[in-house]
């Protein structure tokens, strides 16, 4: 069994790379799907998205109770329930066989299964260019740059609550890929070879 | 033309990986060969090795004149001549076509040629294990660990003199590879694919 986790900087194309890799490997790719499964348990989808993807956990999940989802001293019951539920969903999905997980701290949550952990990053200009290709109404170059910084800071800060492994520090990943100036689809063949270089019970 | 540079932590297997990659690509690999070419210009080989590989440049090359090899205010004339000569040798070799350069700050020296820059690292236990496989008389586990730390610190500190690009910081490389627990030869096919994902004038 091979479990792959993709952590990524906002705008680096990590999500696209993960989806293409999963497709090339014939494995399922779990990203928004995880959230949807959690959300399907009767909680409003937009709030689930907020808690699991954007919210700075330290405001909903006090530092003093960090590193476990099971503390009785929670701050926001609904948020903790979503995070716990998401954690369980990720664990259950990983039990089913080969899979690619994008974000959601799956590298930390699935640590016991020895996943292959990949970090995707790029320089600011490349990330901005990639974001501008999918610009939404009301967004500006400036607002995207702010969002980019904010999201990455939140990812880093949230991970700190769960683990000593620093988000984005190369030591915590098997491979770190710089997508600056690269076409995502052209990076897939080498990533498939990379995954193949691991024994299958890894 | 494709120029590849390999920077690596001491004991990570980066040199072996670079040699295997060059062999798989059918490209020449430059490492000790560079030194030998410099050394052949009439300077004692062991001193050349010392200056270009082990010495902490800040003691032979004052910080105030950093970032150029051509300052007239040098500290140790012979050392500067070796570094200048080595820089020229690296530049000349890179002009001749595809090549893999191991260490020697080739990523910095050849920056204008847009080389593909790879950083190889591993956890302490894996590096120690790799070093113990080639243990020399008089070496102990402890002396190897000390040497490991010393050499990497010197590489980091020396690079700081030449450039703002921090040695080992993932932002300065196209790919960072963690060799912990991996067999070097099994990582070569994916690296070949990685190099193939770059256009040839890169």
Short mmCIF file of N, CA and C in Angstrom, two decimals, chain A residues 32-52 60 76-89:
data_model
loop_
_atom_site.label_atom_id
_atom_site.label_comp_id
_atom_site.label_asym_id
_atom_site.label_seq_id
_atom_site.Cartn_x
_atom_site.Cartn_y
_atom_site.Cartn_z
N UNK A 32 -11.11 18.15 -1.29
CA UNK A 32 -12.45 18.65 -0.94
C UNK A 32 -13.38 17.47 -0.60
N UNK A 33 -13.08 16.32 -1.22
CA UNK A 33 -13.92 15.14 -0.98
C UNK A 33 -13.97 14.79 0.51
N UNK A 34 -12.85 14.94 1.16
CA UNK A 34 -12.80 14.64 2.60
C UNK A 34 -13.76 15.56 3.32
N UNK A 35 -13.65 16.85 3.01
CA UNK A 35 -14.50 17.84 3.66
C UNK A 35 -15.96 17.53 3.41
N UNK A 36 -16.25 17.17 2.17
CA UNK A 36 -17.65 16.89 1.85
C UNK A 36 -18.17 15.73 2.67
N UNK A 37 -17.31 14.74 2.85
CA UNK A 37 -17.76 13.58 3.62
C UNK A 37 -18.04 13.98 5.09
N UNK A 38 -17.13 14.83 5.61
CA UNK A 38 -17.35 15.32 6.98
C UNK A 38 -18.61 16.16 7.01
N UNK A 39 -18.71 17.04 6.03
CA UNK A 39 -19.83 17.97 5.99
C UNK A 39 -21.16 17.24 5.86
N UNK A 40 -21.10 16.10 5.20
CA UNK A 40 -22.35 15.35 4.98
C UNK A 40 -22.95 14.84 6.28
N UNK A 41 -22.18 14.94 7.35
CA UNK A 41 -22.71 14.45 8.63
C UNK A 41 -23.54 15.52 9.34
N UNK A 42 -24.18 16.36 8.57
CA UNK A 42 -25.18 17.27 9.14
C UNK A 42 -24.66 18.65 9.55
N UNK A 43 -23.43 18.99 9.14
CA UNK A 43 -22.93 20.33 9.48
C UNK A 43 -22.84 21.16 8.20
N UNK A 44 -23.13 22.43 8.32
CA UNK A 44 -23.12 23.34 7.18
C UNK A 44 -21.76 23.32 6.44
N UNK A 45 -21.77 23.09 5.13
CA UNK A 45 -20.54 22.93 4.34
C UNK A 45 -19.61 24.14 4.44
N UNK A 46 -20.16 25.34 4.40
CA UNK A 46 -19.28 26.51 4.39
C UNK A 46 -18.52 26.64 5.71
N UNK A 47 -19.18 26.25 6.83
CA UNK A 47 -18.50 26.30 8.12
C UNK A 47 -17.40 25.23 8.18
N UNK A 48 -17.69 24.07 7.61
CA UNK A 48 -16.69 22.99 7.57
C UNK A 48 -15.47 23.45 6.78
N UNK A 49 -15.73 24.06 5.63
CA UNK A 49 -14.64 24.59 4.81
C UNK A 49 -13.82 25.59 5.60
N UNK A 50 -14.51 26.46 6.32
CA UNK A 50 -13.85 27.50 7.09
C UNK A 50 -12.93 26.89 8.15
N UNK A 51 -13.46 25.93 8.89
CA UNK A 51 -12.68 25.33 9.99
C UNK A 51 -11.50 24.52 9.45
N UNK A 52 -11.75 23.74 8.40
CA UNK A 52 -10.72 22.79 8.00
C UNK A 52 -9.71 23.38 7.03
N UNK A 60 -9.81 28.99 17.54
CA UNK A 60 -10.98 28.15 17.86
C UNK A 60 -10.55 26.96 18.73
N UNK A 76 -14.42 25.59 21.02
CA UNK A 76 -15.54 25.68 20.09
C UNK A 76 -15.92 24.25 19.75
N UNK A 77 -16.94 23.79 20.38
CA UNK A 77 -17.33 22.39 20.28
C UNK A 77 -17.53 21.94 18.85
N UNK A 78 -18.19 22.77 18.05
CA UNK A 78 -18.50 22.38 16.68
C UNK A 78 -17.22 22.24 15.85
N UNK A 79 -16.29 23.19 16.04
CA UNK A 79 -15.03 23.16 15.30
C UNK A 79 -14.22 21.91 15.64
N UNK A 80 -14.18 21.61 16.93
CA UNK A 80 -13.43 20.42 17.36
C UNK A 80 -14.07 19.17 16.78
N UNK A 81 -15.39 19.16 16.76
CA UNK A 81 -16.08 17.99 16.20
C UNK A 81 -15.74 17.82 14.73
N UNK A 82 -15.67 18.94 14.01
CA UNK A 82 -15.33 18.86 12.59
C UNK A 82 -13.91 18.33 12.41
N UNK A 83 -12.97 18.87 13.19
CA UNK A 83 -11.56 18.45 13.06
C UNK A 83 -11.41 16.98 13.44
N UNK A 84 -12.08 16.58 14.50
CA UNK A 84 -12.01 15.17 14.92
C UNK A 84 -12.61 14.28 13.84
N UNK A 85 -13.75 14.70 13.34
CA UNK A 85 -14.43 13.93 12.32
C UNK A 85 -13.55 13.83 11.06
N UNK A 86 -12.95 14.96 10.68
CA UNK A 86 -12.09 14.97 9.49
C UNK A 86 -10.90 14.03 9.67
N UNK A 87 -10.35 14.04 10.89
CA UNK A 87 -9.23 13.16 11.20
C UNK A 87 -9.64 11.70 11.04
N UNK A 88 -10.82 11.38 11.53
CA UNK A 88 -11.31 10.00 11.42
C UNK A 88 -11.56 9.62 9.97
N UNK A 89 -12.13 10.56 9.22
CA UNK A 89 -12.41 10.30 7.80
C UNK A 89 -11.10 10.02 7.07
#
